[in-house]
PDB file of C-alpha atoms in Angstrom:
ATOM      1  CA  MET K   1      -0.218   0.018   0.133  1.00 70.00           C
ATOM      2  CA  ASP K   2       0.865   3.443  -1.116  1.00 80.00           C
ATOM      3  CA  PRO K   3       2.022   5.719   2.164  1.00 80.00           C
ATOM      4  CA  ALA K   4      -0.103   8.724   0.168  1.00 81.00           C
ATOM      5  CA  ASP K   5      -3.040   6.084   0.615  1.00 84.00           C
ATOM      6  CA  LEU K   6      -2.603   5.668   3.646  1.00 83.00           C
ATOM      7  CA  VAL K   7      -2.438   9.313   4.893  1.00 81.00           C
ATOM      8  CA  THR K   8      -5.721   9.846   3.347  1.00 82.00           C
ATOM      9  CA  GLN K   9      -7.733   6.921   4.931  1.00 83.00           C
ATOM     10  CA  LEU K  10      -6.915   8.343   8.400  1.00 82.00           C
ATOM     11  CA  ARG K  11      -9.704   9.795  10.339  1.00 80.00           C
ATOM     12  CA  PRO K  12      -9.051  13.417  11.691  1.00 80.00           C
ATOM     13  CA  ILE K  13      -8.095  13.595  14.975  1.00 82.00           C
ATOM     14  CA  ARG K  14     -10.544  13.918  17.756  1.00 82.00           C
ATOM     15  CA  LEU K  15      -9.882  15.050  21.257  1.00 81.00           C
ATOM     16  CA  PRO K  16     -11.746  14.480  24.238  1.00 84.00           C
ATOM     17  CA  VAL K  17     -14.664  16.622  25.042  1.00 83.00           C
ATOM     18  CA  PRO K  18     -14.257  18.956  28.135  1.00 84.00           C
ATOM     19  CA  THR K  19     -16.453  18.349  30.833  1.00 90.00           C
ATOM     20  CA  GLU K  20     -18.879  21.074  31.931  1.00 91.00           C
ATOM     21  CA  ALA K  21     -15.834  22.373  34.752  1.00 92.00           C
ATOM     22  CA  GLU K  22     -13.202  21.818  32.435  1.00 92.00           C
ATOM     23  CA  ALA K  23     -14.893  24.476  30.493  1.00 92.00           C
ATOM     24  CA  TRP K  24     -16.077  26.879  33.279  1.00 94.00           C
ATOM     25  CA  ALA K  25     -12.008  26.882  34.449  1.00 95.00           C
ATOM     26  CA  ASP K  26     -10.787  27.511  30.789  1.00 94.00           C
ATOM     27  CA  GLY K  27     -13.732  30.500  30.432  1.00 96.00           C
ATOM     28  CA  LEU K  28     -12.443  31.833  33.704  1.00 97.00           C
ATOM     29  CA  LEU K  29      -9.197  31.439  32.919  1.00 97.00           C
ATOM     30  CA  ALA K  30      -9.393  33.149  29.648  1.00 97.00           C
ATOM     31  CA  PHE K  31     -11.350  36.093  31.250  1.00 98.00           C
ATOM     32  CA  GLY K  32      -8.631  36.651  33.963  1.00 97.00           C
ATOM     33  CA  LEU K  33      -5.907  36.649  31.509  1.00 98.00           C
ATOM     34  CA  GLY K  34      -8.037  39.304  29.302  1.00 98.00           C
ATOM     35  CA  LEU K  35      -8.053  41.274  32.411  1.00 98.00           C
ATOM     36  CA  LEU K  36      -4.502  41.090  33.101  1.00 98.00           C
ATOM     37  CA  ALA K  37      -3.422  42.235  29.640  1.00 98.00           C
ATOM     38  CA  ALA K  38      -5.819  45.063  29.800  1.00 98.00           C
ATOM     39  CA  LEU K  39      -4.408  46.287  33.223  1.00 97.00           C
ATOM     40  CA  ALA K  40      -0.887  45.964  31.687  1.00 97.00           C
ATOM     41  CA  VAL K  41      -1.989  48.145  28.636  1.00 97.00           C
ATOM     42  CA  TYR K  42      -3.795  50.816  30.870  1.00 96.00           C
ATOM     43  CA  GLY K  43      -0.565  50.979  32.917  1.00 95.00           C
ATOM     44  CA  LEU K  44       1.621  51.668  29.963  1.00 94.00           C
ATOM     45  CA  LEU K  45      -0.767  54.014  28.552  1.00 94.00           C
ATOM     46  CA  ARG K  46      -1.375  55.845  31.932  1.00 93.00           C
ATOM     47  CA  LEU K  47       2.597  56.278  31.943  1.00 90.00           C
ATOM     48  CA  VAL K  48       2.458  57.908  28.322  1.00 89.00           C
ATOM     49  CA  LEU K  49      -0.767  60.048  28.671  1.00 89.00           C
ATOM     50  CA  ALA K  50      -0.672  61.021  31.947  1.00 84.00           C
ATOM     51  CA  ARG K  51      -0.466  64.845  32.592  1.00 83.00           C
ATOM     52  CA  ARG K  52       2.436  66.214  34.049  1.00 81.00           C
ATOM     53  CA  ALA K  53       2.307  68.766  36.857  1.00 79.00           C
ATOM     54  CA  ASP K  54       4.031  71.907  36.023  1.00 81.00           C
ATOM     55  CA  PRO K  55       6.754  72.223  38.750  1.00 81.00           C
ATOM     56  CA  ARG K  56       6.127  76.141  38.640  1.00 84.00           C
ATOM     57  CA  ARG K  57       2.830  75.898  39.503  1.00 87.00           C
ATOM     58  CA  ARG K  58       3.352  73.373  42.054  1.00 86.00           C
ATOM     59  CA  LEU K  59       5.499  75.974  43.699  1.00 86.00           C
ATOM     60  CA  ARG K  60       2.745  78.635  43.092  1.00 87.00           C
ATOM     61  CA  ASP K  61       0.493  76.869  45.078  1.00 88.00           C
ATOM     62  CA  GLU K  62       2.872  75.864  47.863  1.00 87.00           C
ATOM     63  CA  ILE K  63       3.692  79.868  48.190  1.00 86.00           C
ATOM     64  CA  ALA K  64       0.014  80.467  48.236  1.00 88.00           C
ATOM     65  CA  ALA K  65      -0.635  77.874  50.581  1.00 89.00           C
ATOM     66  CA  THR K  66       2.039  79.506  53.310  1.00 87.00           C
ATOM     67  CA  ARG K  67      -0.752  82.504  53.330  1.00 87.00           C
ATOM     68  CA  ARG K  68      -3.282  80.388  55.072  1.00 90.00           C
ATOM     69  CA  LEU K  69      -0.378  80.131  58.333  1.00 86.00           C
ATOM     70  CA  ALA K  70       0.033  82.054  60.920  1.00 86.00           C
ATOM     71  CA  ALA K  71       2.943  84.276  61.076  1.00 82.00           C
ATOM     72  CA  ALA K  72       5.489  82.254  62.549  1.00 80.00           C
ATOM     73  CA  GLU K  73       4.502  78.923  60.660  1.00 85.00           C
ATOM     74  CA  ARG K  74       4.542  81.067  57.615  1.00 84.00           C
ATOM     75  CA  HIS K  75       8.284  82.265  58.251  1.00 81.00           C
ATOM     76  CA  VAL K  76       9.320  78.230  58.380  1.00 82.00           C
ATOM     77  CA  ALA K  77       7.432  77.491  55.826  1.00 85.00           C
ATOM     78  CA  LEU K  78       9.138  80.219  53.477  1.00 84.00           C
ATOM     79  CA  ALA K  79      12.604  79.451  54.763  1.00 82.00           C
ATOM     80  CA  TRP K  80      11.857  75.715  54.005  1.00 84.00           C
ATOM     81  CA  LEU K  81      10.788  75.950  50.413  1.00 84.00           C
ATOM     82  CA  ALA K  82      14.050  78.395  50.140  1.00 82.00           C
ATOM     83  CA  ALA K  83      16.206  76.165  51.283  1.00 81.00           C
ATOM     84  CA  ARG K  84      14.346  73.093  49.379  1.00 81.00           C
ATOM     85  CA  GLU K  85      14.329  74.658  45.952  1.00 80.00           C
ATOM     86  CA  LEU K  86      16.956  77.008  45.515  1.00 78.00           C
ATOM     87  CA  PRO K  87      20.337  75.623  44.449  1.00 76.00           C
ATOM     88  CA  ALA K  88      23.315  76.201  46.920  1.00 72.00           C
ATOM     89  CA  GLY K  89      24.712  78.888  44.446  1.00 70.00           C
ATOM     90  CA  ALA K  90      21.963  80.938  43.395  1.00 70.00           C
ATOM     91  CA  GLU K  91      22.189  84.449  43.468  1.00 70.00           C
ATOM     92  CA  PRO K  92      19.108  85.514  45.359  1.00 70.00           C
ATOM     93  CA  ARG K  93      19.651  83.101  47.906  1.00 70.00           C
ATOM     94  CA  PRO K  94      21.971  85.108  50.488  1.00 73.00           C
ATOM     95  CA  ALA K  95      19.392  87.956  50.671  1.00 71.00           C
ATOM     96  CA  LEU K  96      16.176  85.357  51.127  1.00 72.00           C
ATOM     97  CA  GLU K  97      18.482  83.711  53.656  1.00 72.00           C
ATOM     98  CA  ALA K  98      19.214  86.954  55.438  1.00 72.00           C
ATOM     99  CA  GLY K  99      15.721  88.024  55.530  1.00 71.00           C
ATOM    100  CA  LEU K 100      13.824  84.563  56.027  1.00 72.00           C
ATOM    101  CA  TYR K 101      17.012  83.035  58.621  1.00 72.00           C
ATOM    102  CA  ARG K 102      16.739  85.853  61.385  1.00 69.00           C
ATOM    103  CA  PRO K 103      14.875  85.167  64.214  1.00 69.00           C
ATOM    104  CA  ASP K 104      13.043  88.455  64.504  1.00 68.00           C
ATOM    105  CA  THR K 105       9.813  87.709  62.922  1.00 63.00           C
ATOM    106  CA  LYS K 106       7.994  90.963  63.816  1.00 69.00           C
ATOM    107  CA  SER K 107       9.860  93.385  61.538  1.00 71.00           C
ATOM    108  CA  LEU K 108       9.814  90.679  58.626  1.00 74.00           C
ATOM    109  CA  ASP K 109       7.292  91.487  55.828  1.00 78.00           C
ATOM    110  CA  LEU K 110       6.261  87.961  54.650  1.00 80.00           C
ATOM    111  CA  ASP K 111       4.536  89.394  51.781  1.00 82.00           C
ATOM    112  CA  ALA K 112       7.878  91.287  50.457  1.00 81.00           C
ATOM    113  CA  GLU K 113       9.549  87.885  51.136  1.00 81.00           C
ATOM    114  CA  GLU K 114       7.063  85.737  49.485  1.00 83.00           C
ATOM    115  CA  ARG K 115       7.400  87.999  46.334  1.00 84.00           C
ATOM    116  CA  ARG K 116      11.112  87.873  46.484  1.00 82.00           C
ATOM    117  CA  LEU K 117      11.394  84.303  46.913  1.00 82.00           C
ATOM    118  CA  ALA K 118       9.040  83.737  44.232  1.00 83.00           C
ATOM    119  CA  ARG K 119      10.946  85.921  41.758  1.00 82.00           C
ATOM    120  CA  ALA K 120      13.892  83.791  42.716  1.00 81.00           C
ATOM    121  CA  LEU K 121      11.936  80.764  41.870  1.00 79.00           C
ATOM    122  CA  GLY K 122      10.698  82.440  38.441  1.00 80.00           C
ATOM    123  CA  VAL K 123       7.062  81.505  39.646  1.00 78.00           C
TER     124      VAL K 123
END
């Protein structure tokens, strides 16, 4: 007998019919994998499409938030912002430090210091 004839006479392979429990398990597995794939795609898209916060706006908001504080707390908050945001060799830093790091807060015009800090930070 010719091998080509043998191949044509072979019956197609038949897999066993899955039980109902196996069908449910396969369905739930496919659903779970689909959810994981969707979460992965969402995470990647979120990294690409997320709005970036403007650093100047963040600084402007932080400076504006100090206005609600008491005078002594506002003084400390402005000094902390100046120390955190201004580079060590920045030109306006000594003038701001002279105003913000002195212990006498009664004669300090916090609004003027706030404006100087905002100008120094470029906001």
